XYZ file of N, CA, C and O in Angstrom:
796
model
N 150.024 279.971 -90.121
C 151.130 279.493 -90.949
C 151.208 277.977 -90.884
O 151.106 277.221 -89.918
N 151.374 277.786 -91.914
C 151.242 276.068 -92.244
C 152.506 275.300 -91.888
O 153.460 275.865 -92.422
N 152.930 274.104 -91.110
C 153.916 273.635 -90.828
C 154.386 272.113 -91.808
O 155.381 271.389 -91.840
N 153.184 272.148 -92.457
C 154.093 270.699 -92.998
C 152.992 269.898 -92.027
O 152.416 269.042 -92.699
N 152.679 269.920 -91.078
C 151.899 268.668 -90.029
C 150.262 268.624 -91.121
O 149.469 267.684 -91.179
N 150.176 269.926 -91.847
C 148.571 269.924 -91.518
C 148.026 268.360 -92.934
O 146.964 267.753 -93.069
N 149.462 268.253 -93.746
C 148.687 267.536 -94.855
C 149.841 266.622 -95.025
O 150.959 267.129 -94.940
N 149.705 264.930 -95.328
C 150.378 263.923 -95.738
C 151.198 263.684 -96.710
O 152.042 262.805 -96.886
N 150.849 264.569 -97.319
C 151.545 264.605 -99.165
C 151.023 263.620 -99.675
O 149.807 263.439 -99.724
N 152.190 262.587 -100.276
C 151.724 261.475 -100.854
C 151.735 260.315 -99.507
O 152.675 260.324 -98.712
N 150.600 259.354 -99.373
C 150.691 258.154 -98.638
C 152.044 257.410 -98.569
O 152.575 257.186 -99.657
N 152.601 257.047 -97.590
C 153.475 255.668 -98.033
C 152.796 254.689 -96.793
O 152.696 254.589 -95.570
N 152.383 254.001 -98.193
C 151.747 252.782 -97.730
C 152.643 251.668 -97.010
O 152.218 250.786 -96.264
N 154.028 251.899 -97.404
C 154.872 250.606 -96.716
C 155.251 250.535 -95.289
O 155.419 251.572 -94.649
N 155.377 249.509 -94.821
C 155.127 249.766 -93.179
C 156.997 249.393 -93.032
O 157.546 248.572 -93.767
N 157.705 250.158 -91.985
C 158.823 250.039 -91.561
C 158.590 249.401 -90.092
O 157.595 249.416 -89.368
N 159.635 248.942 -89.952
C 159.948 248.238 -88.750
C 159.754 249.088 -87.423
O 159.182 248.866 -86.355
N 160.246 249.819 -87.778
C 159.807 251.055 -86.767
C 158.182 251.829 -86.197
O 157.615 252.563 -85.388
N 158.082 251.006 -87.307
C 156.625 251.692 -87.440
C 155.159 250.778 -86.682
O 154.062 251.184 -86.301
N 155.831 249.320 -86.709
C 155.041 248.219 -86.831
C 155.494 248.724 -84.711
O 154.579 248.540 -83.909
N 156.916 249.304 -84.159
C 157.568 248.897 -83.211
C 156.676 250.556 -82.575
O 156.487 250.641 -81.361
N 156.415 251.214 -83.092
C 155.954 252.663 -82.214
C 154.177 252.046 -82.383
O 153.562 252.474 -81.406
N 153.475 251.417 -83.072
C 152.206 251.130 -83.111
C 152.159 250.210 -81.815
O 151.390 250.425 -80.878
N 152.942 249.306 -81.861
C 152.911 248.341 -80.680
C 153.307 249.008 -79.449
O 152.487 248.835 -78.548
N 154.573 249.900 -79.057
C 155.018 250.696 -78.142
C 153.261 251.156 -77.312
O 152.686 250.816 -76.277
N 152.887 252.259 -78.699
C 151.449 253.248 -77.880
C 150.503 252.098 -78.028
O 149.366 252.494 -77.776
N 150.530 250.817 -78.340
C 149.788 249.961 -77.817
C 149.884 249.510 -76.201
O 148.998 249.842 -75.414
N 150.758 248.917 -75.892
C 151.148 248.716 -74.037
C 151.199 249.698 -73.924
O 150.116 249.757 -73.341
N 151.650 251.138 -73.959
C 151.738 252.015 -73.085
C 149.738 252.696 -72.584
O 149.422 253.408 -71.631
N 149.059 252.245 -73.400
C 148.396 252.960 -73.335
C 147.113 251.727 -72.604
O 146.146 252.026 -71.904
N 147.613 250.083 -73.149
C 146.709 249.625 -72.427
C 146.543 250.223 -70.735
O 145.547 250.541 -70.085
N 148.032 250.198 -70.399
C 148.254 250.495 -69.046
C 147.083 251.332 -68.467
O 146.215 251.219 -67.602
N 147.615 252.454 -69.621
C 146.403 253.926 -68.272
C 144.685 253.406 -69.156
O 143.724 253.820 -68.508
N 144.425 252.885 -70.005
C 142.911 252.236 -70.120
C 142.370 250.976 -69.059
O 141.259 250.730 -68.589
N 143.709 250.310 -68.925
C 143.346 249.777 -67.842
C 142.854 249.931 -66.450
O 142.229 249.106 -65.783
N 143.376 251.553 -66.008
C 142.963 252.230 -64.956
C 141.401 252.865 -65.302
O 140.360 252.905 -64.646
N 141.703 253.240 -66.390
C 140.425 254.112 -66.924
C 139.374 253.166 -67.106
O 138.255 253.640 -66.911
N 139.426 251.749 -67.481
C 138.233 251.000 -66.959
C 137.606 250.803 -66.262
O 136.395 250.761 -66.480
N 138.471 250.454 -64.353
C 137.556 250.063 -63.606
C 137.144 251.930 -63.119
O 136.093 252.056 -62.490
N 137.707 252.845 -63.327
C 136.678 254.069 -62.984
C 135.769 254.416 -64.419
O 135.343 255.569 -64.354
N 135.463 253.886 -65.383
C 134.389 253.936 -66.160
C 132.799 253.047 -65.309
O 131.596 253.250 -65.147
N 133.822 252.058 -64.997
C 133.201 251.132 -64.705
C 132.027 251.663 -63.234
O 130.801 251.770 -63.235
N 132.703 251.823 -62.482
C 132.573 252.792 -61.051
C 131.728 253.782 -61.509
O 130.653 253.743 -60.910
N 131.793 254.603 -62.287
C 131.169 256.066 -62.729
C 129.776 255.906 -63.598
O 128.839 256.703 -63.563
N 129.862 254.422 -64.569
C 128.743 254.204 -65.002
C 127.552 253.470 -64.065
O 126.338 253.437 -64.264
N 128.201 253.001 -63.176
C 127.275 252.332 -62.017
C 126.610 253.284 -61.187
O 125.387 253.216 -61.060
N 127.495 254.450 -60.420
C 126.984 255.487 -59.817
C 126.167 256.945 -60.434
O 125.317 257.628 -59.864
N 126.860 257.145 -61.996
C 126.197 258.181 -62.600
C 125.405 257.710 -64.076
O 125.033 258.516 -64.928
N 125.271 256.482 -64.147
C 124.668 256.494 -65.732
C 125.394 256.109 -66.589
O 126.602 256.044 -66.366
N 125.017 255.850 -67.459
C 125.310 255.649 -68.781
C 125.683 257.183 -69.851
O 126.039 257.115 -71.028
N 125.536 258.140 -69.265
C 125.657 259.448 -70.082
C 127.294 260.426 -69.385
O 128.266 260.644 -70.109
N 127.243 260.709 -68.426
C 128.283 261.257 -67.346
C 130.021 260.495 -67.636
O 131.140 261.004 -67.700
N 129.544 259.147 -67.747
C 130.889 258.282 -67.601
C 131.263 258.442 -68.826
O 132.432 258.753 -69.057
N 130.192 258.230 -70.024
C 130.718 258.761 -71.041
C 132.276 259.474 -71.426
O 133.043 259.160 -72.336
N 132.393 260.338 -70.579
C 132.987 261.488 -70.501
C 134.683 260.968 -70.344
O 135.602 261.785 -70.278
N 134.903 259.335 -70.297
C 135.920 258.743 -70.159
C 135.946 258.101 -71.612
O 137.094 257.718 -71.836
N 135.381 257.929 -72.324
C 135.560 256.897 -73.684
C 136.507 257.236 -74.976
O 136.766 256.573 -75.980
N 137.006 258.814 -74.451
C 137.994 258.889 -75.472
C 139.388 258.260 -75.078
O 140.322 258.014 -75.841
N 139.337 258.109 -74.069
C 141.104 257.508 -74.100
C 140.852 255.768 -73.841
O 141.594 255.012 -73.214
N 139.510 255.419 -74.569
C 139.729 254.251 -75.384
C 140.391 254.384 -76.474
O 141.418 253.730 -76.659
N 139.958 255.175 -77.299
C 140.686 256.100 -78.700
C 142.106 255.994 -78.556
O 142.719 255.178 -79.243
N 142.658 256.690 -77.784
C 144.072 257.244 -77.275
C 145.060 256.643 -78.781
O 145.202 257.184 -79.878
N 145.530 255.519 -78.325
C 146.127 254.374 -79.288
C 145.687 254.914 -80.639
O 146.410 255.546 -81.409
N 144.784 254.685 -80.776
C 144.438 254.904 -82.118
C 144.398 256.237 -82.824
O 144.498 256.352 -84.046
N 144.207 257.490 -81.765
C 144.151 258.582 -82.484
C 146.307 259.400 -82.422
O 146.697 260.191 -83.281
N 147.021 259.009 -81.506
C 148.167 258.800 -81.546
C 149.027 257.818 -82.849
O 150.040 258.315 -83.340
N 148.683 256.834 -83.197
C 148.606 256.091 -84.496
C 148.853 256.814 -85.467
O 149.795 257.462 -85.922
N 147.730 256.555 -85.717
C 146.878 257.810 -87.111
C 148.162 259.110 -87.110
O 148.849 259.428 -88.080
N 148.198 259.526 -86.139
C 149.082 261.134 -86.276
C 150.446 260.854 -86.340
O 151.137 261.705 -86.900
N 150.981 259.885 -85.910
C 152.414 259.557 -85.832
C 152.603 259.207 -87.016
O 153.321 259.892 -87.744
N 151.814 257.714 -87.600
C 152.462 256.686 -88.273
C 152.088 257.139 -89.768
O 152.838 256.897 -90.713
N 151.061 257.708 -89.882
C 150.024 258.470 -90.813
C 150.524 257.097 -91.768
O 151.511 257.163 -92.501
N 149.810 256.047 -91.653
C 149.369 255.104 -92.727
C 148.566 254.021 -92.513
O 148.563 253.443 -91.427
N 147.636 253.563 -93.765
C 146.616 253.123 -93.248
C 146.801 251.220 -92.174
O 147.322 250.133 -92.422
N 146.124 251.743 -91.170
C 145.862 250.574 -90.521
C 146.707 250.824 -89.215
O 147.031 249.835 -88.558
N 147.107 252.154 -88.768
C 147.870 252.089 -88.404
C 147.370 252.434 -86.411
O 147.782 252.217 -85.271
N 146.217 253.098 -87.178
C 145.244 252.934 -85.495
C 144.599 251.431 -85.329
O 144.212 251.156 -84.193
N 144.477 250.628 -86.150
C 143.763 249.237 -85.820
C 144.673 248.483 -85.417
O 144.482 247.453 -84.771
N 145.614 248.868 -85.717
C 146.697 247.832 -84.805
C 147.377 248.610 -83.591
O 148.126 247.985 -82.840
N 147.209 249.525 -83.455
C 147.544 250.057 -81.952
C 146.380 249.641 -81.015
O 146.689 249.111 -79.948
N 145.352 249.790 -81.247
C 144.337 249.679 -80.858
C 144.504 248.273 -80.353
O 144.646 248.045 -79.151
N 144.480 246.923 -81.661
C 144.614 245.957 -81.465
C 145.622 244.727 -80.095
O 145.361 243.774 -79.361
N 147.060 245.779 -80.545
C 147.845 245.621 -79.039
C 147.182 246.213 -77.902
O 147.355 245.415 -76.981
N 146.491 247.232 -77.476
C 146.213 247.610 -76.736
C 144.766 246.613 -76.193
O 144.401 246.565 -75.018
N 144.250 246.049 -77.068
C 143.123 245.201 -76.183
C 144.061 243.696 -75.823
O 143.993 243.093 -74.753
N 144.541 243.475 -76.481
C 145.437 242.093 -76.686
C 146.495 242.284 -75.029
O 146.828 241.174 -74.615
N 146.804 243.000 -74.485
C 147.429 243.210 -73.178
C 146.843 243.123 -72.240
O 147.099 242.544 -71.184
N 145.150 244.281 -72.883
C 144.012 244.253 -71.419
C 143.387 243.014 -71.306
O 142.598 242.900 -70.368
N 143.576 241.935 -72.138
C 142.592 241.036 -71.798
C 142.799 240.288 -70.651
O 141.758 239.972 -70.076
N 144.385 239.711 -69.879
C 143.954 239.667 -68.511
C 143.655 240.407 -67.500
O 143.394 239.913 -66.403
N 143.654 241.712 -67.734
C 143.135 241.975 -66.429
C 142.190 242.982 -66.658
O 142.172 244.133 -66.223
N 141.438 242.423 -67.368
C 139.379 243.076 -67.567
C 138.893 241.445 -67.058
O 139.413 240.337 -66.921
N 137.605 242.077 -66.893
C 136.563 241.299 -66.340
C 135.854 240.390 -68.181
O 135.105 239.432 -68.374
N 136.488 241.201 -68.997
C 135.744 241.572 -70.501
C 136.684 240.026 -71.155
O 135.992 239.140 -71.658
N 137.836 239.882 -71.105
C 138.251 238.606 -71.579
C 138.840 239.204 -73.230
O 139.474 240.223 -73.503
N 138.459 238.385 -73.887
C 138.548 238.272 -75.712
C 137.822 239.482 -76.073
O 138.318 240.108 -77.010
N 136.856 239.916 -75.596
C 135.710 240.658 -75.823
C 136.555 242.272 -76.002
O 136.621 242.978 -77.009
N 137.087 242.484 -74.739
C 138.385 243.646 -74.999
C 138.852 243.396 -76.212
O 137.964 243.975 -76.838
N 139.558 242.982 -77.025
C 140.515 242.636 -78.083
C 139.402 243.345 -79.131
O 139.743 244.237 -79.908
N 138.133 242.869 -79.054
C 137.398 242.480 -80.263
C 136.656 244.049 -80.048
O 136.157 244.511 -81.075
N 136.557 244.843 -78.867
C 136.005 246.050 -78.471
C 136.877 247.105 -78.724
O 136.370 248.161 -79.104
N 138.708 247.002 -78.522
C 139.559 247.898 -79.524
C 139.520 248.046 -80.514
O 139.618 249.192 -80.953
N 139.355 246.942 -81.368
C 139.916 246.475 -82.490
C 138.729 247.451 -83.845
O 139.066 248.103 -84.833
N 137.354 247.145 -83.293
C 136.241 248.092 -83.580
C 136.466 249.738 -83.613
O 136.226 250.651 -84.403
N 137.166 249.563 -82.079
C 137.448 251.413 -81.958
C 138.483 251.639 -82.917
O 138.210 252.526 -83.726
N 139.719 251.026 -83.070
C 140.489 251.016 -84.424
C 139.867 251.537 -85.611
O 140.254 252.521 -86.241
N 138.444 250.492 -85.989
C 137.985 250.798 -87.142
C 137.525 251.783 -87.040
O 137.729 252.320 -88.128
N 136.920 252.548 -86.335
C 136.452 253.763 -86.060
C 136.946 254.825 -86.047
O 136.444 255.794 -86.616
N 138.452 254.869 -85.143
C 139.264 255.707 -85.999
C 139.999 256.361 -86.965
O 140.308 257.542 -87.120
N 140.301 254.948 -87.829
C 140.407 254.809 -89.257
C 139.771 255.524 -90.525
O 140.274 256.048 -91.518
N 138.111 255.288 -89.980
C 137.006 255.875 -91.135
C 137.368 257.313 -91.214
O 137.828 257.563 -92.328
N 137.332 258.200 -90.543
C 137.155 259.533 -90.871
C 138.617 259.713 -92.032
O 138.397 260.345 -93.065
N 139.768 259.259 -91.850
C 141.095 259.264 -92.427
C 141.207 258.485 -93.753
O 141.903 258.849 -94.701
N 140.638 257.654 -93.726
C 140.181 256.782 -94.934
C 139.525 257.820 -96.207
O 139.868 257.913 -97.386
N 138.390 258.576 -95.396
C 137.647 258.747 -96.351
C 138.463 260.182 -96.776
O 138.478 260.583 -97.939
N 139.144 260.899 -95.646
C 140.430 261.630 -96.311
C 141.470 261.126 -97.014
O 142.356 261.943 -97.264
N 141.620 260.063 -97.393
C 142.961 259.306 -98.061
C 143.925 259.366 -96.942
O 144.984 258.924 -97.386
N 144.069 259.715 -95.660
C 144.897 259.510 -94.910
C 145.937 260.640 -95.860
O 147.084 260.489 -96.281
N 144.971 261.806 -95.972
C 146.059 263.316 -96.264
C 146.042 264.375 -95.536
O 146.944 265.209 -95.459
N 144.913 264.380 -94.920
C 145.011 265.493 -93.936
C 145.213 265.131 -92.564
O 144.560 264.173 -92.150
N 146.172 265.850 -91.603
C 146.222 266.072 -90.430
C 146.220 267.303 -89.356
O 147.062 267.516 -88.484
N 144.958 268.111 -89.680
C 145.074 269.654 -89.176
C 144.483 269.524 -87.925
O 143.965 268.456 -87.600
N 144.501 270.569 -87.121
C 144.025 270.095 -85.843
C 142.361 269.881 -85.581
O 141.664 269.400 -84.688
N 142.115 270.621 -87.089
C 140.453 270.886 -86.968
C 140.322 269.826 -87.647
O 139.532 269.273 -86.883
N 140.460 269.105 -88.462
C 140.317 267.608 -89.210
C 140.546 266.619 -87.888
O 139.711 265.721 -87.784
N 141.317 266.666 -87.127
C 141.388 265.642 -86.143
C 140.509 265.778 -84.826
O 140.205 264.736 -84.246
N 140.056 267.068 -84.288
C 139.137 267.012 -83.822
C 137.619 266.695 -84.349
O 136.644 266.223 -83.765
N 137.756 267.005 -85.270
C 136.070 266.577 -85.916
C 136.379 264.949 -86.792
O 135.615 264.721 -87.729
N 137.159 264.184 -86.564
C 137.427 263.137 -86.838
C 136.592 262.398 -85.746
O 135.453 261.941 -85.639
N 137.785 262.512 -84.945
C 137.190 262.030 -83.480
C 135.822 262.034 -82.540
O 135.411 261.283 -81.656
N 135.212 263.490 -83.287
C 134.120 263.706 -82.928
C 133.203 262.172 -83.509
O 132.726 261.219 -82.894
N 133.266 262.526 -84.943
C 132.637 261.263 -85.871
C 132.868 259.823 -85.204
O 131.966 259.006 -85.025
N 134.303 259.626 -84.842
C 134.876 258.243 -84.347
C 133.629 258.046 -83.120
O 133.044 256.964 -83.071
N 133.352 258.895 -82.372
C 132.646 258.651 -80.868
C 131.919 258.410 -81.366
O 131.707 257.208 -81.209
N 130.889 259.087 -82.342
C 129.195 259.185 -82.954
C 129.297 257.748 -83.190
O 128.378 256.976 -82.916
N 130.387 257.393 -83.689
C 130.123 256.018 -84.913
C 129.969 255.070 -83.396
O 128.973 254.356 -83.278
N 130.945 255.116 -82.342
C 130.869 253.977 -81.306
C 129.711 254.323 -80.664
O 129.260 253.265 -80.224
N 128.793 255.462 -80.292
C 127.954 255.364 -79.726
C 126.562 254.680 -80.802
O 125.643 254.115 -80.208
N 126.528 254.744 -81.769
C 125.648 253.961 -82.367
C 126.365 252.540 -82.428
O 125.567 251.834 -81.812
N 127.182 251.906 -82.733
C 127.203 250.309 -82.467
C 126.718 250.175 -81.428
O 125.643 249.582 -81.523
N 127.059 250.516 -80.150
C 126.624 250.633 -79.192
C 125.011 250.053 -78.943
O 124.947 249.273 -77.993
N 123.791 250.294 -79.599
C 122.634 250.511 -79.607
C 121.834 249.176 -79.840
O 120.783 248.794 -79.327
N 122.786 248.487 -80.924
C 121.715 246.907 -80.608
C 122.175 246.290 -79.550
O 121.478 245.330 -79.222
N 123.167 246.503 -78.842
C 123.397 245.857 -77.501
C 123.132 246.194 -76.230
O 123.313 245.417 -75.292
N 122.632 247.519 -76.092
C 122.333 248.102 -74.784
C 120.840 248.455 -75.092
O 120.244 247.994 -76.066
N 120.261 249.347 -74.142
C 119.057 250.141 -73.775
C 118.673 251.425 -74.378
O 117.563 251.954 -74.448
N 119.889 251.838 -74.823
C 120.036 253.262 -75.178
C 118.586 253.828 -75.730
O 117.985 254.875 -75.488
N 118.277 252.699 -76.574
C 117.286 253.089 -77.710
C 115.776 253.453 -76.795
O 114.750 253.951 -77.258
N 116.077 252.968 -75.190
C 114.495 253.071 -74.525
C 114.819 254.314 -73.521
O 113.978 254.547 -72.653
N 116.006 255.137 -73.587
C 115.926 256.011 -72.896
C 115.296 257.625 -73.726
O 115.243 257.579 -74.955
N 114.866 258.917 -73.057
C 114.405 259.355 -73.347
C 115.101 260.372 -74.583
O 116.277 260.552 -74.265
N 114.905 260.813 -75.372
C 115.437 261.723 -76.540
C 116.716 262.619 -76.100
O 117.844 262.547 -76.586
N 116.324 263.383 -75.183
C 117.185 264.374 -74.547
C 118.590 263.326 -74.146
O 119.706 263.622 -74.574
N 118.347 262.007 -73.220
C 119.786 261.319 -72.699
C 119.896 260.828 -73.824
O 121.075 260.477 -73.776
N 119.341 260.381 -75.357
C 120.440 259.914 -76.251
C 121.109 261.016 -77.118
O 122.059 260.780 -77.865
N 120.536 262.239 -76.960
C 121.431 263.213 -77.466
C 122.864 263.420 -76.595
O 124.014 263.509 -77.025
N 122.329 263.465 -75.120
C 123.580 263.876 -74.470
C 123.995 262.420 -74.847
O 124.687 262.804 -75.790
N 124.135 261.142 -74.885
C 125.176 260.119 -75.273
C 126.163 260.648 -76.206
O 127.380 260.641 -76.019
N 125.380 261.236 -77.505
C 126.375 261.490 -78.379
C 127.374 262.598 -78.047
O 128.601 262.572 -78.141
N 126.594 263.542 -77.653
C 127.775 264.714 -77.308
C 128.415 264.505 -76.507
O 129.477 265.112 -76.644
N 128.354 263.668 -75.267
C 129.356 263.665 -74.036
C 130.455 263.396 -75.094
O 131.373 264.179 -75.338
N 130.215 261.948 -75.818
C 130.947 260.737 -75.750
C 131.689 261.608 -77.060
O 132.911 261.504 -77.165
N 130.993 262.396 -77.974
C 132.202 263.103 -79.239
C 133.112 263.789 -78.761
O 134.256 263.713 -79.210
N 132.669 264.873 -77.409
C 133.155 265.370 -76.843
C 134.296 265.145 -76.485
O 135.244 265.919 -76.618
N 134.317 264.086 -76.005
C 135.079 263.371 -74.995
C 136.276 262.851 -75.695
O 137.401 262.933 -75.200
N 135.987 262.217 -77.060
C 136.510 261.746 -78.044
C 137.637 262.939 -78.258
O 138.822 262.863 -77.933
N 136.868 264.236 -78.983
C 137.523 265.259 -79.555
C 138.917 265.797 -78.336
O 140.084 266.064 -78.624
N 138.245 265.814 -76.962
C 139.373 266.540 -75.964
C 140.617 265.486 -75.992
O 141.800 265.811 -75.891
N 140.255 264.522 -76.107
C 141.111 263.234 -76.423
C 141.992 263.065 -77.023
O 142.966 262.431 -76.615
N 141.867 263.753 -78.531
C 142.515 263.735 -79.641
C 143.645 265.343 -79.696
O 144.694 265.526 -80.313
N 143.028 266.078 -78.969
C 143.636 267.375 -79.260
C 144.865 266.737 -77.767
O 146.068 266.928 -77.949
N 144.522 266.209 -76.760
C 145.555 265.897 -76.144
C 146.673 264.689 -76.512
O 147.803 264.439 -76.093
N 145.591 263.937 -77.723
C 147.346 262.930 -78.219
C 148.284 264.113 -79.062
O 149.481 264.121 -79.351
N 147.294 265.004 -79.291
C 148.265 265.754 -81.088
C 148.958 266.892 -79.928
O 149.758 267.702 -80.395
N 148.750 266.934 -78.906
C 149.579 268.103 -77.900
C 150.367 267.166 -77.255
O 151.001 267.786 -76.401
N 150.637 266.063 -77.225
C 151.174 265.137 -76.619
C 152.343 264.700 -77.674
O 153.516 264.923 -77.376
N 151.992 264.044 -78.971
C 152.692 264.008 -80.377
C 153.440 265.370 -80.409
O 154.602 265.043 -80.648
N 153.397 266.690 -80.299
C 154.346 267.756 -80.487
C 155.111 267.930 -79.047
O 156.086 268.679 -79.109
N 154.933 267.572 -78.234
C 155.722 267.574 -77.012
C 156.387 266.981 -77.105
O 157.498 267.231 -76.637
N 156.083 265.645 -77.867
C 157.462 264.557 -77.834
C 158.441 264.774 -78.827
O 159.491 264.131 -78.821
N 158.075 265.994 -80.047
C 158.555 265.574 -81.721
C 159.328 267.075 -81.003
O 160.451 267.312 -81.446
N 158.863 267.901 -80.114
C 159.914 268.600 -79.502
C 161.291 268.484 -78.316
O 162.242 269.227 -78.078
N 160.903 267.371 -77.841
C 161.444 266.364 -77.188
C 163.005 266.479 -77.900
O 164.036 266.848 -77.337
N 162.838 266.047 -79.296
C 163.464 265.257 -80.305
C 163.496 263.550 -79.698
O 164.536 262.980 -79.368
N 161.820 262.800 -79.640
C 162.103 261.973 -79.588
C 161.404 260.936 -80.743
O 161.189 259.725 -80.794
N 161.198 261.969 -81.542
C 160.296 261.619 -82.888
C 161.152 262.206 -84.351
O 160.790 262.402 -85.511
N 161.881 262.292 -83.939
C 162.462 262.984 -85.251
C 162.967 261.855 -86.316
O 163.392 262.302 -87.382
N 162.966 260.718 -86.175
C 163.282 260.425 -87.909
C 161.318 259.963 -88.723
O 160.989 259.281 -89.694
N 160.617 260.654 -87.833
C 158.716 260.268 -88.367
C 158.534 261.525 -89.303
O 158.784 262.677 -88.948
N 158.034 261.126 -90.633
C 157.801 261.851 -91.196
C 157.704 263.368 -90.645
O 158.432 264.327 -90.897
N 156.624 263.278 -89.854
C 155.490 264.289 -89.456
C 156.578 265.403 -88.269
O 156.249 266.549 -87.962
N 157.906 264.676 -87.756
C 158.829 265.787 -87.825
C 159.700 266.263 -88.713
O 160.348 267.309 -88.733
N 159.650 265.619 -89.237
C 160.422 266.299 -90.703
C 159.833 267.491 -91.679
O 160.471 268.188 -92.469
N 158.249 267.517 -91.350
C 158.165 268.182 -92.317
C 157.656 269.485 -91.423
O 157.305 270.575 -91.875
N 157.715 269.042 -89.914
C 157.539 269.870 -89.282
C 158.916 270.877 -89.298
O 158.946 272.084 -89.539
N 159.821 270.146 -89.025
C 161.479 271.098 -89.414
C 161.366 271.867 -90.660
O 161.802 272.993 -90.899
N 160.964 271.379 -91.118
C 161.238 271.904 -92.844
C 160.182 272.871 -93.004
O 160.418 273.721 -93.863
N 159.353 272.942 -92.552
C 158.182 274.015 -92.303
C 157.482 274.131 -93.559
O 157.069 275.222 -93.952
N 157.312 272.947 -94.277
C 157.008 272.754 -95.415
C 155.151 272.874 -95.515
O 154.579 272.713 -96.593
């Protein structure tokens, strides 16, 4: 049974104050726990590889796939995203480079929703979003690292850890987004409204 969550209706493109204020909110809130989740990426890619740690790169996403589902309008993961590198940059080792490494994952989350018009939000559209979002970062990825000299089998597992990882990611912002819209701490966002209305 359909709730009203699974599709956007019409876009509204206009951004409310509120809106600009919950993008920025799951921006700091989320640099916080990426900030933790760095130096054990960091730790995990040193001791297990480049494939294993993987297995942390979706709640780079976080921001952005929380965005997207809340604010449902466009741009609305590139600027969560965007606050969220813009906080980490003092305390990464990464500098500006963070800012400019969200800001990408932004765009990345964006594409799959884009090329939906930013109308669908079902749970199977957002997991296979996310899936795509990882694919897309693990290929930028490739003129800057090694990837390309490791053997066939570890650049397959790159992609799957890292979609993987992406996808469990996303099903925990959108289980996270209904915990809160049950909360009632989301209720004047579209996406509870039409959840009430069971439209």
């Amino acid at each position: 049974m359909k709730t009203g969550l699974e599709n956007a209706g019409r876009v509204q493109r206009a951004w409310r104050t509120k809106d600009l204020l919950m993008a920025g909110l799951l921006g700091v809130v989320f640099a916080i726990v990426i900030i933790g989740v760095n130096y054990v990426y960091m730790l995990a890619t040193s001791l297990t590889g480049p494939i294993y740690s993987r297995v942390l790169i979706g709640f780079y996403m976080m921001p952005g796939f929380m965005a997207l589902y809340l604010i449902r309008k466009p741009g609305a993961g590139v600027l969560a995203e965007l606050v969220t590198g813009l906080v980490m940059i003092p305390f990464t080792s990464y500098g500006w480079m963070m800012l400019i490494g969200q800001a990408i994952n932004g765009l990345y989350c964006e594409l799959p929703y884009a090329v939906a018009r930013y109308r669908t939000y079902s749970g199977r559209f957002m997991l296979t979003a996310a899936a795509v979002t990882g694919a897309l970062a693990v290929l930028s990825e490739y003129p800057l690292t090694g990837y390309a000299n490791l053997s066939f089998g570890s650049q397959v597992g790159l992609f799957v850890v890292t979609a993987g990882s992406c996808a469990l990611v996303a099903w925990l912002s959108r289980a996270l987004c209904h915990s809160l819209m049950q909360a009632g701490l989301l209720t004047d966002y579209r996406v509870s409204l039409a959840n009430k209305a069971g439209r």
